[in-house]
């Protein structure tokens, strides 16, 4: 501590600390606070706000704007520049080559810089069969070692006025106003370079652009693109660089919502192994929720990413169509055609025992082979298939019902607006005072999304006490949601309006708590390894 820090400063800090620790007291226990208290070393009680706590089913994340991500990206470039004294263009090209892993890039560059520079397309391999086309006039590209090292330190742009006899290898223009060449020395006219960069960047979406010479591995530096291409092309190039950076950083992911440019950083879900014990649902700065760990662009809590992908695939592919065919049809023993009992192929056989019809004699309508082993096995297989289909439809129908309810959210919000206006006209409530109706609707939609995915999880849960407890929580939440939905659909009557408002508020709080219980218990079960699956997870 410095000598200038006196007792007066210390007392001022103590007063500021006391002002920041606000506590509310009630009549019952003398203390009411929003968060959990923590005793420090001096015995003072510090209040931790509830909103700052991370629940068991939540993950810590941070939303970043595009400018903030570019700032982080520039810091990586500046780090490489400060270590090796390279130009920013060279540093960016090296980092892109190594997937923005600056530690791995630094290690390999220190081992063999020439090999790394050649691999990254910054220097040309001396053994390359592509010989550079030297510039005419006053610009000459010396190929000795010292000049090569200088070009590596700072990629050069050779702009010349071509002498008579030069023909652009691309457009065959024998009198271009000016030509451009990279460090490799291959010259092309300015117009060809502009069109080439526009095609590569804006049409093909490439952020790694090489020399136009066939077989040349030299990369086009960023400064070359900025000076040569039009502003829209360079703006698109910067966007592609940003996407390239985010796609290679494991703890970064773009928000999948349309027209949203935010990026979310989530270190907890960076490792794939962490997805076996958590559902990394994150929120961007615009309030869009999505899963950080998989390609499902929505909140699929409480089910794991692998289980959610299995369920989505099962609902989308033809697996259940094949199951239905197996349950309701049989295969002809002669031509192996799949037939139903109301029609089929030209071959005659018994539908019960699958044996030839000619062997049944006069027993045309009563097969005497019910006890045959083959017939028993066929009937058992058909029964199992039918049971499997009914089980799937049980969970799918409930999953689809909640999904359909979520899709109708726009209509529900319109009804809510009308109901809120009707409440204002019927009573003296203000617009602020009727906002609890919108809160109730949002809670219903949030809980329906939870319920939707609980049915996907229940389908893959193995039988046992844990599944029964899970379904108990599921049933309680579903009943509470349906009760709240029924209250929201109730007609507005002046005599019972205040009672209805109180019921909606109370039920909204109860539904919120049941949803938290559902998510919290499932998240803890994933961490503790309590859930057992009836199918192997990918």
Short mmCIF file of C-alpha atoms in Angstrom, two decimals:
data_model
loop_
_atom_site.label_atom_id
_atom_site.label_comp_id
_atom_site.label_asym_id
_atom_site.label_seq_id
_atom_site.Cartn_x
_atom_site.Cartn_y
_atom_site.Cartn_z
CA UNK A 1 0.00 0.00 0.00
CA UNK A 2 1.34 3.45 -0.92
CA UNK A 3 1.86 6.23 1.64
CA UNK A 4 -0.80 8.39 -0.05
CA UNK A 5 -3.51 5.90 0.92
CA UNK A 6 -4.62 7.39 4.29
CA UNK A 7 -7.37 6.62 6.81
CA UNK A 8 -9.77 9.05 5.16
CA UNK A 9 -9.60 7.14 1.87
CA UNK A 10 -10.16 3.92 3.74
CA UNK A 11 -13.28 5.30 5.45
CA UNK A 12 -14.66 6.55 2.12
CA UNK A 13 -14.31 3.08 0.62
CA UNK A 14 -16.05 1.55 3.64
CA UNK A 15 -18.98 3.94 3.20
CA UNK A 16 -19.24 3.11 -0.51
CA UNK A 17 -19.22 -0.60 0.30
CA UNK A 18 -22.01 -0.18 2.84
CA UNK A 19 -24.13 1.78 0.36
CA UNK A 20 -23.73 -0.94 -2.29
CA UNK A 21 -25.00 -3.67 0.04
CA UNK A 22 -28.71 -2.87 0.25
CA UNK A 23 -30.97 -5.11 2.30
CA UNK A 24 -34.72 -5.20 2.70
CA UNK A 25 -36.33 -6.26 5.98
CA UNK A 26 -39.78 -7.76 6.37
CA UNK A 27 -42.02 -8.41 9.38
CA UNK A 28 -41.51 -12.18 9.62
CA UNK A 29 -37.79 -12.86 9.83
CA UNK A 30 -36.38 -9.34 9.74
CA UNK A 31 -34.60 -9.93 6.44
CA UNK A 32 -35.74 -10.26 2.85
CA UNK A 33 -33.25 -10.39 -0.01
CA UNK A 34 -33.21 -11.24 -3.68
CA UNK A 35 -30.21 -13.54 -3.66
CA UNK A 36 -28.14 -15.82 -1.53
CA UNK A 37 -25.92 -14.31 1.17
CA UNK A 38 -22.21 -14.96 1.55
CA UNK A 39 -20.20 -14.31 4.71
CA UNK A 40 -16.85 -12.69 4.09
CA UNK A 41 -13.80 -12.92 6.33
CA UNK A 42 -14.94 -10.04 8.55
CA UNK A 43 -18.43 -11.51 9.04
CA UNK A 44 -20.19 -8.91 6.83
CA UNK A 45 -23.15 -10.24 4.85
CA UNK A 46 -22.94 -9.52 1.13
CA UNK A 47 -26.02 -9.93 -1.04
CA UNK A 48 -25.62 -11.71 -4.38
CA UNK A 49 -28.47 -10.64 -6.70
CA UNK A 50 -30.62 -13.48 -8.05
CA UNK A 51 -30.27 -12.28 -11.64
CA UNK A 52 -26.49 -12.68 -11.45
CA UNK A 53 -26.68 -16.34 -10.45
CA UNK A 54 -26.31 -19.05 -13.07
CA UNK A 55 -28.91 -21.79 -12.64
CA UNK A 56 -27.98 -25.45 -12.97
CA UNK A 57 -29.59 -25.70 -16.41
CA UNK A 58 -27.92 -22.51 -17.71
CA UNK A 59 -24.42 -21.93 -19.06
CA UNK A 60 -22.28 -18.83 -18.86
CA UNK A 61 -22.00 -17.06 -22.19
CA UNK A 62 -21.23 -13.64 -23.61
CA UNK A 63 -22.72 -11.97 -26.63
CA UNK A 64 -20.33 -10.14 -28.95
CA UNK A 65 -21.02 -7.73 -31.76
CA UNK A 66 -19.20 -7.98 -35.08
CA UNK A 67 -16.91 -5.08 -34.10
CA UNK A 68 -16.02 -6.78 -30.81
CA UNK A 69 -15.10 -10.00 -32.63
CA UNK A 70 -12.94 -8.03 -35.07
CA UNK A 71 -11.20 -6.42 -32.12
CA UNK A 72 -10.35 -9.85 -30.70
CA UNK A 73 -9.19 -10.98 -34.13
CA UNK A 74 -6.94 -7.93 -34.49
CA UNK A 75 -5.39 -8.66 -31.11
CA UNK A 76 -4.30 -12.07 -32.41
CA UNK A 77 -2.76 -10.42 -35.48
CA UNK A 78 -0.98 -7.85 -33.31
CA UNK A 79 0.37 -10.63 -31.12
CA UNK A 80 2.02 -12.34 -34.11
CA UNK A 81 3.31 -9.01 -35.43
CA UNK A 82 4.91 -8.18 -32.08
CA UNK A 83 6.57 -11.60 -31.75
CA UNK A 84 8.08 -11.95 -35.23
CA UNK A 85 8.05 -8.39 -36.61
CA UNK A 86 5.95 -9.40 -39.61
CA UNK A 87 3.65 -7.14 -41.57
CA UNK A 88 -0.07 -7.38 -40.61
CA UNK A 89 -0.92 -8.85 -44.03
CA UNK A 90 1.56 -11.69 -43.51
CA UNK A 91 0.38 -12.28 -39.95
CA UNK A 92 -3.27 -12.55 -41.03
CA UNK A 93 -2.44 -14.97 -43.83
CA UNK A 94 -0.40 -17.14 -41.45
CA UNK A 95 -3.17 -17.21 -38.86
CA UNK A 96 -5.76 -18.16 -41.48
CA UNK A 97 -3.52 -21.02 -42.60
CA UNK A 98 -3.36 -22.38 -39.05
CA UNK A 99 -7.05 -21.86 -38.28
CA UNK A 100 -6.30 -18.84 -36.06
CA UNK A 101 -4.42 -21.07 -33.63
CA UNK A 102 -1.59 -18.68 -32.84
CA UNK A 103 0.16 -21.08 -30.44
CA UNK A 104 0.49 -23.78 -33.09
CA UNK A 105 1.41 -21.20 -35.72
CA UNK A 106 4.11 -19.70 -33.45
CA UNK A 107 5.59 -23.11 -32.68
CA UNK A 108 5.85 -24.22 -36.32
CA UNK A 109 7.06 -20.83 -37.52
CA UNK A 110 9.92 -20.91 -35.03
CA UNK A 111 10.88 -24.43 -36.14
CA UNK A 112 10.99 -23.71 -39.87
CA UNK A 113 9.81 -20.29 -41.02
CA UNK A 114 10.52 -20.87 -44.73
CA UNK A 115 8.44 -24.05 -44.81
CA UNK A 116 5.55 -22.32 -43.06
CA UNK A 117 5.66 -19.31 -45.39
CA UNK A 118 5.66 -21.53 -48.47
CA UNK A 119 2.81 -23.64 -47.08
CA UNK A 120 0.77 -20.51 -46.34
CA UNK A 121 1.22 -19.19 -49.88
CA UNK A 122 3.29 -16.18 -48.85
CA UNK A 123 6.56 -17.28 -50.42
CA UNK A 124 7.01 -19.30 -53.58
CA UNK A 125 8.81 -22.60 -53.45
CA UNK A 126 12.15 -22.37 -55.26
CA UNK A 127 11.56 -25.82 -56.73
CA UNK A 128 8.17 -24.81 -58.15
CA UNK A 129 7.86 -25.41 -61.91
CA UNK A 130 5.98 -22.11 -62.23
CA UNK A 131 8.54 -19.47 -63.16
CA UNK A 132 7.51 -15.88 -62.43
CA UNK A 133 6.77 -13.52 -65.29
CA UNK A 134 9.03 -10.57 -64.60
CA UNK A 135 7.73 -7.02 -64.90
CA UNK A 136 9.05 -5.00 -67.80
CA UNK A 137 10.47 -1.52 -67.64
CA UNK A 138 11.95 -0.19 -64.43
CA UNK A 139 10.37 -2.85 -62.11
CA UNK A 140 12.50 -5.98 -61.81
CA UNK A 141 11.85 -8.77 -59.30
CA UNK A 142 15.18 -10.13 -58.09
CA UNK A 143 14.97 -13.73 -56.96
CA UNK A 144 17.88 -13.87 -54.61
CA UNK A 145 17.39 -14.86 -50.98
CA UNK A 146 17.55 -11.38 -49.49
CA UNK A 147 14.86 -10.03 -51.80
CA UNK A 148 12.66 -13.04 -51.12
CA UNK A 149 12.93 -12.42 -47.38
CA UNK A 150 12.03 -8.78 -47.92
CA UNK A 151 8.92 -9.71 -49.90
CA UNK A 152 7.95 -12.08 -47.13
CA UNK A 153 8.19 -9.33 -44.55
CA UNK A 154 6.02 -7.01 -46.61
CA UNK A 155 3.97 -8.31 -49.56
CA UNK A 156 4.45 -5.90 -52.42
CA UNK A 157 2.09 -4.70 -55.10
CA UNK A 158 3.86 -4.11 -58.40
CA UNK A 159 2.00 -1.60 -60.55
CA UNK A 160 3.54 -0.87 -63.92
CA UNK A 161 2.72 0.71 -67.23
CA UNK A 162 3.30 -2.13 -69.68
CA UNK A 163 5.65 -1.65 -72.59
CA UNK A 164 4.65 -2.45 -76.14
CA UNK A 165 4.26 -6.13 -76.80
CA UNK A 166 2.67 -7.06 -73.45
CA UNK A 167 -0.56 -9.04 -73.75
CA UNK A 168 -2.71 -9.80 -70.70
CA UNK A 169 -2.85 -13.61 -70.34
CA UNK A 170 -6.53 -13.47 -69.30
CA UNK A 171 -8.32 -10.99 -71.58
CA UNK A 172 -5.59 -10.86 -74.29
CA UNK A 173 -5.60 -7.04 -74.19
CA UNK A 174 -2.39 -5.89 -75.85
CA UNK A 175 -2.66 -2.31 -74.59
CA UNK A 176 -3.92 -2.28 -70.99
CA UNK A 177 -3.53 1.05 -69.18
CA UNK A 178 -1.72 -0.61 -66.23
CA UNK A 179 -0.86 -4.02 -64.86
CA UNK A 180 -0.63 -5.49 -61.39
CA UNK A 181 1.56 -8.29 -60.05
CA UNK A 182 2.00 -10.04 -56.71
CA UNK A 183 5.33 -11.03 -55.21
CA UNK A 184 5.44 -13.97 -57.64
CA UNK A 185 5.74 -11.51 -60.53
CA UNK A 186 2.82 -12.76 -62.65
CA UNK A 187 1.33 -9.71 -64.36
CA UNK A 188 -2.29 -9.14 -65.36
CA UNK A 189 -4.24 -6.04 -66.28
CA UNK A 190 -6.11 -4.10 -63.61
CA UNK A 191 -9.54 -4.89 -65.05
CA UNK A 192 -8.89 -8.65 -64.93
CA UNK A 193 -7.72 -8.41 -61.33
CA UNK A 194 -10.86 -6.46 -60.35
CA UNK A 195 -13.22 -8.96 -62.02
CA UNK A 196 -11.27 -11.94 -60.66
CA UNK A 197 -11.47 -10.67 -57.07
CA UNK A 198 -15.16 -9.86 -57.42
CA UNK A 199 -15.92 -13.35 -58.73
CA UNK A 200 -13.89 -15.14 -56.08
CA UNK A 201 -15.13 -13.11 -53.13
CA UNK A 202 -18.68 -12.03 -53.94
CA UNK A 203 -19.80 -14.94 -56.14
CA UNK A 204 -17.86 -17.90 -54.73
CA UNK A 205 -17.52 -16.65 -51.15
CA UNK A 206 -13.78 -17.30 -50.95
CA UNK A 207 -11.62 -15.53 -48.37
CA UNK A 208 -8.42 -17.30 -49.49
CA UNK A 209 -7.63 -16.03 -53.00
CA UNK A 210 -4.53 -17.08 -54.93
CA UNK A 211 -2.72 -15.64 -57.93
CA UNK A 212 -4.54 -15.92 -61.26
CA UNK A 213 -1.64 -17.80 -62.81
CA UNK A 214 -2.53 -21.46 -63.16
CA UNK A 215 -0.55 -23.48 -60.62
CA UNK A 216 0.75 -20.47 -58.68
CA UNK A 217 0.26 -20.86 -54.91
CA UNK A 218 0.90 -17.25 -53.87
CA UNK A 219 -1.95 -15.72 -51.88
CA UNK A 220 -3.41 -12.31 -52.64
CA UNK A 221 -2.66 -10.06 -49.61
CA UNK A 222 -5.50 -8.28 -47.85
CA UNK A 223 -4.05 -4.86 -48.69
CA UNK A 224 -3.96 -5.84 -52.39
CA UNK A 225 -7.68 -6.68 -52.26
CA UNK A 226 -8.46 -3.42 -50.45
CA UNK A 227 -6.57 -1.32 -53.02
CA UNK A 228 -7.78 -3.19 -56.11
CA UNK A 229 -11.34 -4.36 -55.50
CA UNK A 230 -14.40 -2.12 -55.21
CA UNK A 231 -15.68 -1.19 -51.71
CA UNK A 232 -18.55 -3.72 -51.75
CA UNK A 233 -16.19 -6.55 -52.65
CA UNK A 234 -13.78 -5.63 -49.87
CA UNK A 235 -16.66 -5.32 -47.38
CA UNK A 236 -17.76 -8.83 -48.34
CA UNK A 237 -14.15 -10.00 -47.98
CA UNK A 238 -13.98 -8.64 -44.42
CA UNK A 239 -17.25 -10.42 -43.61
CA UNK A 240 -15.84 -13.71 -44.94
CA UNK A 241 -12.69 -13.26 -42.85
CA UNK A 242 -14.87 -12.73 -39.79
CA UNK A 243 -16.86 -15.90 -40.52
CA UNK A 244 -13.64 -17.82 -41.11
CA UNK A 245 -12.36 -16.69 -37.71
CA UNK A 246 -15.57 -17.58 -35.84
CA UNK A 247 -15.83 -20.99 -37.52
CA UNK A 248 -12.33 -21.95 -36.32
CA UNK A 249 -12.66 -20.74 -32.71
CA UNK A 250 -14.38 -23.48 -30.71
CA UNK A 251 -15.91 -21.17 -28.11
CA UNK A 252 -17.50 -18.84 -30.69
CA UNK A 253 -20.67 -19.33 -32.73
CA UNK A 254 -22.82 -17.06 -34.86
CA UNK A 255 -26.43 -16.51 -33.86
CA UNK A 256 -28.56 -18.44 -36.40
CA UNK A 257 -31.48 -15.98 -36.24
CA UNK A 258 -32.16 -14.19 -39.54
CA UNK A 259 -30.54 -10.75 -39.92
CA UNK A 260 -28.70 -11.14 -36.59
CA UNK A 261 -24.95 -10.43 -36.73
CA UNK A 262 -24.15 -11.22 -33.10
CA UNK A 263 -21.69 -13.87 -32.01
CA UNK A 264 -21.90 -15.81 -28.74
CA UNK A 265 -18.85 -16.91 -26.76
CA UNK A 266 -19.37 -20.00 -24.57
CA UNK A 267 -16.23 -21.58 -23.14
CA UNK A 268 -18.21 -24.18 -21.16
CA UNK A 269 -19.44 -25.85 -24.37
CA UNK A 270 -16.21 -25.50 -26.37
CA UNK A 271 -15.24 -29.15 -25.79
CA UNK A 272 -17.42 -31.81 -27.43
CA UNK A 273 -17.11 -34.02 -24.35
CA UNK A 274 -19.03 -31.43 -22.30
CA UNK A 275 -22.15 -32.05 -24.40
CA UNK A 276 -22.63 -35.43 -22.69
CA UNK A 277 -23.59 -33.74 -19.43
CA UNK A 278 -25.11 -30.39 -20.38
CA UNK A 279 -27.43 -28.62 -22.81
CA UNK A 280 -25.63 -25.40 -23.81
CA UNK A 281 -28.53 -23.08 -24.56
CA UNK A 282 -27.24 -19.53 -25.03
CA UNK A 283 -28.77 -16.13 -25.73
CA UNK A 284 -27.36 -13.45 -28.03
CA UNK A 285 -27.54 -9.72 -27.43
CA UNK A 286 -30.82 -9.52 -29.39
CA UNK A 287 -32.50 -12.08 -27.12
CA UNK A 288 -32.40 -15.01 -29.57
CA UNK A 289 -32.00 -18.39 -27.86
CA UNK A 290 -30.26 -21.28 -29.61
CA UNK A 291 -28.18 -24.35 -28.82
CA UNK A 292 -24.44 -23.75 -28.90
CA UNK A 293 -23.57 -27.45 -29.15
CA UNK A 294 -25.50 -28.61 -32.23
CA UNK A 295 -27.18 -27.47 -35.43
CA UNK A 296 -30.69 -27.28 -33.93
CA UNK A 297 -31.51 -23.58 -34.11
CA UNK A 298 -33.72 -23.52 -31.03
CA UNK A 299 -33.72 -24.17 -27.31
CA UNK A 300 -34.08 -27.95 -26.91
CA UNK A 301 -33.69 -28.15 -23.15
CA UNK A 302 -33.80 -30.47 -21.29
CA UNK A 303 -32.73 -33.12 -23.82
CA UNK A 304 -29.07 -33.63 -24.80
CA UNK A 305 -27.86 -32.61 -28.25
CA UNK A 306 -27.22 -36.20 -29.36
CA UNK A 307 -30.65 -37.33 -28.19
CA UNK A 308 -32.34 -34.33 -29.84
CA UNK A 309 -30.60 -35.08 -33.14
CA UNK A 310 -31.67 -38.74 -32.94
CA UNK A 311 -35.26 -37.68 -32.38
CA UNK A 312 -35.28 -35.12 -35.20
CA UNK A 313 -33.77 -37.66 -37.58
CA UNK A 314 -36.36 -40.26 -36.56
CA UNK A 315 -39.16 -37.80 -37.24
CA UNK A 316 -37.76 -36.75 -40.61
CA UNK A 317 -36.58 -39.96 -42.24
CA UNK A 318 -38.60 -42.96 -43.39
CA UNK A 319 -37.90 -45.14 -40.38
CA UNK A 320 -41.48 -44.97 -39.12
CA UNK A 321 -42.86 -45.44 -42.63
CA UNK A 322 -40.92 -48.70 -42.77
CA UNK A 323 -42.25 -49.57 -39.34
CA UNK A 324 -45.82 -49.02 -40.51
CA UNK A 325 -45.22 -51.19 -43.57
CA UNK A 326 -43.85 -53.92 -41.35
CA UNK A 327 -46.85 -53.70 -39.05
CA UNK A 328 -49.66 -53.57 -41.64
CA UNK A 329 -48.30 -55.55 -44.61
CA UNK A 330 -46.64 -58.85 -45.37
CA UNK A 331 -44.21 -60.07 -48.00
CA UNK A 332 -45.23 -62.56 -50.63
CA UNK A 333 -43.28 -65.83 -50.27
CA UNK A 334 -43.02 -66.13 -54.06
CA UNK A 335 -42.18 -62.70 -55.50
CA UNK A 336 -41.41 -60.87 -52.21
CA UNK A 337 -43.83 -58.04 -53.04
CA UNK A 338 -45.11 -56.03 -50.10
CA UNK A 339 -48.90 -56.34 -49.96
CA UNK A 340 -51.87 -55.45 -47.82
CA UNK A 341 -54.67 -57.87 -47.12
CA UNK A 342 -57.12 -55.93 -49.33
CA UNK A 343 -55.06 -56.61 -52.39
CA UNK A 344 -51.65 -57.75 -53.55
CA UNK A 345 -49.88 -59.91 -56.09
CA UNK A 346 -51.14 -62.85 -58.18
CA UNK A 347 -49.67 -65.53 -55.89
CA UNK A 348 -52.00 -67.30 -53.47
CA UNK A 349 -50.89 -67.97 -49.91
CA UNK A 350 -52.36 -68.01 -46.44
CA UNK A 351 -52.30 -64.62 -44.70
CA UNK A 352 -52.09 -66.32 -41.30
CA UNK A 353 -49.32 -68.89 -41.72
CA UNK A 354 -47.79 -67.53 -44.97
CA UNK A 355 -47.89 -71.09 -46.43
CA UNK A 356 -49.10 -71.98 -49.96
CA UNK A 357 -52.88 -71.72 -50.32
CA UNK A 358 -53.08 -74.98 -52.23
CA UNK A 359 -51.94 -76.97 -49.19
CA UNK A 360 -54.92 -75.84 -47.12
CA UNK A 361 -57.39 -78.16 -48.86
CA UNK A 362 -60.96 -77.28 -48.02
CA UNK A 363 -60.00 -75.18 -44.99
CA UNK A 364 -60.31 -72.03 -47.04
CA UNK A 365 -61.44 -69.78 -44.24
CA UNK A 366 -59.86 -71.39 -41.17
CA UNK A 367 -56.13 -72.10 -41.14
CA UNK A 368 -55.20 -75.09 -38.99
CA UNK A 369 -51.59 -74.02 -38.61
CA UNK A 370 -51.90 -71.51 -35.80
CA UNK A 371 -49.49 -73.43 -33.62
CA UNK A 372 -46.72 -73.71 -36.16
CA UNK A 373 -43.47 -72.18 -34.92
CA UNK A 374 -43.10 -69.98 -38.01
CA UNK A 375 -46.61 -68.61 -37.64
CA UNK A 376 -46.09 -67.87 -33.96
CA UNK A 377 -42.84 -66.05 -34.64
CA UNK A 378 -44.45 -64.04 -37.44
CA UNK A 379 -47.33 -63.00 -35.24
CA UNK A 380 -44.95 -62.10 -32.39
CA UNK A 381 -42.79 -59.98 -34.72
CA UNK A 382 -45.87 -58.22 -36.04
CA UNK A 383 -47.14 -57.54 -32.52
CA UNK A 384 -43.79 -56.14 -31.44
CA UNK A 385 -43.69 -53.92 -34.49
CA UNK A 386 -47.20 -52.66 -33.80
CA UNK A 387 -46.33 -51.94 -30.15
CA UNK A 388 -43.19 -50.08 -31.23
CA UNK A 389 -45.22 -47.99 -33.66
CA UNK A 390 -47.86 -47.16 -31.06
CA UNK A 391 -45.17 -46.17 -28.56
CA UNK A 392 -43.53 -43.86 -31.07
CA UNK A 393 -46.85 -42.25 -32.04
CA UNK A 394 -47.66 -41.68 -28.36
CA UNK A 395 -44.58 -39.48 -27.89
CA UNK A 396 -44.61 -37.97 -31.38
CA UNK A 397 -48.22 -36.79 -31.24
CA UNK A 398 -47.61 -34.97 -27.96
CA UNK A 399 -44.34 -33.54 -29.25
CA UNK A 400 -46.06 -32.33 -32.42
CA UNK A 401 -48.99 -30.81 -30.49
CA UNK A 402 -46.71 -28.59 -28.42
CA UNK A 403 -44.72 -27.67 -31.51
CA UNK A 404 -47.90 -26.69 -33.32
CA UNK A 405 -48.93 -24.55 -30.35
CA UNK A 406 -45.59 -22.73 -30.51
CA UNK A 407 -46.07 -22.07 -34.25
CA UNK A 408 -49.38 -20.37 -33.48
CA UNK A 409 -47.69 -17.97 -31.07
CA UNK A 410 -48.28 -14.99 -33.38
CA UNK A 411 -52.05 -15.59 -33.27
CA UNK A 412 -51.88 -16.01 -29.51
CA UNK A 413 -50.11 -12.67 -29.12
CA UNK A 414 -52.83 -10.97 -31.20
CA UNK A 415 -55.50 -12.44 -28.94
CA UNK A 416 -53.52 -11.32 -25.92
CA UNK A 417 -53.35 -7.75 -27.18
CA UNK A 418 -57.11 -7.69 -27.64
CA UNK A 419 -57.66 -9.15 -24.19
CA UNK A 420 -55.38 -6.53 -22.63
CA UNK A 421 -57.28 -3.76 -24.39
CA UNK A 422 -60.57 -5.26 -23.25
CA UNK A 423 -59.32 -5.29 -19.66
CA UNK A 424 -58.48 -1.62 -19.89
CA UNK A 425 -61.94 -0.78 -21.20
CA UNK A 426 -63.72 -2.91 -18.61
CA UNK A 427 -61.77 -1.63 -15.60
CA UNK A 428 -59.57 1.30 -14.67
CA UNK A 429 -56.37 -0.73 -15.10
CA UNK A 430 -53.54 0.97 -17.03
CA UNK A 431 -51.53 -0.55 -19.87
CA UNK A 432 -48.65 -1.26 -17.50
CA UNK A 433 -50.93 -3.02 -15.04
CA UNK A 434 -52.24 -5.48 -17.65
CA UNK A 435 -48.77 -6.56 -18.81
CA UNK A 436 -49.09 -9.64 -16.60
CA UNK A 437 -51.23 -11.19 -19.37
CA UNK A 438 -48.36 -10.94 -21.88
CA UNK A 439 -46.00 -12.35 -19.25
CA UNK A 440 -48.36 -15.31 -18.79
CA UNK A 441 -48.48 -15.96 -22.54
CA UNK A 442 -44.68 -15.85 -22.81
CA UNK A 443 -44.40 -18.31 -19.94
CA UNK A 444 -46.88 -20.67 -21.60
CA UNK A 445 -44.88 -20.64 -24.84
CA UNK A 446 -41.62 -21.17 -22.96
CA UNK A 447 -43.04 -24.13 -21.05
CA UNK A 448 -44.58 -25.68 -24.15
CA UNK A 449 -41.14 -25.67 -25.72
CA UNK A 450 -39.80 -27.46 -22.64
CA UNK A 451 -42.66 -29.98 -22.72
CA UNK A 452 -42.12 -30.63 -26.41
CA UNK A 453 -38.56 -31.77 -25.85
CA UNK A 454 -39.38 -33.71 -22.67
CA UNK A 455 -41.37 -36.13 -24.84
CA UNK A 456 -38.34 -36.61 -27.09
CA UNK A 457 -36.26 -37.33 -24.00
CA UNK A 458 -38.86 -39.67 -22.49
CA UNK A 459 -38.91 -41.72 -25.70
CA UNK A 460 -35.23 -42.60 -25.30
CA UNK A 461 -35.18 -42.93 -21.49
CA UNK A 462 -34.83 -46.45 -20.16
CA UNK A 463 -37.53 -47.75 -17.82
CA UNK A 464 -36.94 -47.31 -14.11
CA UNK A 465 -37.57 -45.11 -11.11
CA UNK A 466 -35.72 -42.18 -12.65
CA UNK A 467 -38.00 -42.19 -15.69
CA UNK A 468 -41.08 -42.36 -13.46
CA UNK A 469 -39.93 -39.31 -11.50
CA UNK A 470 -39.18 -37.56 -14.78
CA UNK A 471 -42.68 -38.26 -16.08
CA UNK A 472 -44.18 -37.08 -12.77
CA UNK A 473 -42.50 -33.70 -13.20
CA UNK A 474 -43.56 -33.70 -16.84
CA UNK A 475 -47.19 -34.38 -15.90
CA UNK A 476 -47.23 -31.66 -13.23
CA UNK A 477 -45.80 -29.09 -15.63
CA UNK A 478 -48.20 -30.04 -18.41
CA UNK A 479 -51.24 -29.80 -16.15
CA UNK A 480 -50.12 -26.40 -14.86
CA UNK A 481 -49.58 -25.12 -18.41
CA UNK A 482 -53.00 -26.33 -19.54
CA UNK A 483 -54.64 -24.69 -16.52
CA UNK A 484 -52.94 -21.38 -17.26
CA UNK A 485 -53.92 -21.63 -20.95
CA UNK A 486 -57.53 -22.20 -19.90
CA UNK A 487 -57.43 -19.11 -17.69
CA UNK A 488 -56.05 -17.03 -20.57
CA UNK A 489 -58.95 -18.18 -22.75
CA UNK A 490 -61.54 -17.21 -20.13
CA UNK A 491 -63.99 -14.46 -21.16
CA UNK A 492 -63.61 -10.98 -19.68
CA UNK A 493 -66.45 -10.19 -17.28
CA UNK A 494 -66.51 -7.13 -15.07
CA UNK A 495 -67.83 -9.04 -12.04
CA UNK A 496 -65.06 -11.66 -12.02
CA UNK A 497 -62.24 -9.75 -13.69
CA UNK A 498 -60.19 -9.00 -10.58
CA UNK A 499 -60.47 -12.60 -9.42
CA UNK A 500 -59.38 -13.78 -12.87
CA UNK A 501 -56.38 -11.44 -12.83
CA UNK A 502 -55.27 -12.80 -9.46
CA UNK A 503 -55.62 -16.40 -10.68
CA UNK A 504 -53.58 -15.70 -13.82
CA UNK A 505 -50.80 -14.06 -11.81
CA UNK A 506 -50.65 -16.90 -9.27
CA UNK A 507 -50.77 -19.61 -11.92
CA UNK A 508 -48.04 -17.88 -13.95
CA UNK A 509 -45.69 -17.97 -10.97
CA UNK A 510 -46.56 -21.62 -10.33
CA UNK A 511 -45.96 -22.59 -13.96
CA UNK A 512 -42.61 -20.80 -13.92
CA UNK A 513 -41.56 -22.73 -10.82
CA UNK A 514 -42.67 -26.09 -12.27
CA UNK A 515 -40.67 -25.36 -15.40
CA UNK A 516 -37.58 -24.55 -13.34
CA UNK A 517 -38.04 -27.75 -11.33
CA UNK A 518 -38.24 -29.74 -14.57
CA UNK A 519 -35.14 -28.16 -16.08
CA UNK A 520 -33.16 -28.13 -12.84
CA UNK A 521 -33.77 -31.81 -12.01
CA UNK A 522 -32.94 -32.89 -15.56
CA UNK A 523 -29.73 -30.84 -15.63
CA UNK A 524 -28.60 -32.26 -12.30
CA UNK A 525 -29.40 -35.76 -13.54
CA UNK A 526 -27.20 -35.21 -16.60
CA UNK A 527 -24.29 -34.05 -14.45
CA UNK A 528 -24.71 -36.94 -12.03
CA UNK A 529 -25.19 -39.52 -14.79
CA UNK A 530 -28.62 -40.60 -13.49
CA UNK A 531 -30.32 -40.90 -16.87
CA UNK A 532 -30.09 -44.25 -18.66
CA UNK A 533 -30.90 -44.50 -22.37
CA UNK A 534 -32.62 -47.36 -24.21
CA UNK A 535 -30.62 -46.70 -27.39
CA UNK A 536 -26.89 -46.09 -27.88
CA UNK A 537 -26.12 -42.42 -28.38
CA UNK A 538 -23.88 -41.32 -31.28
#
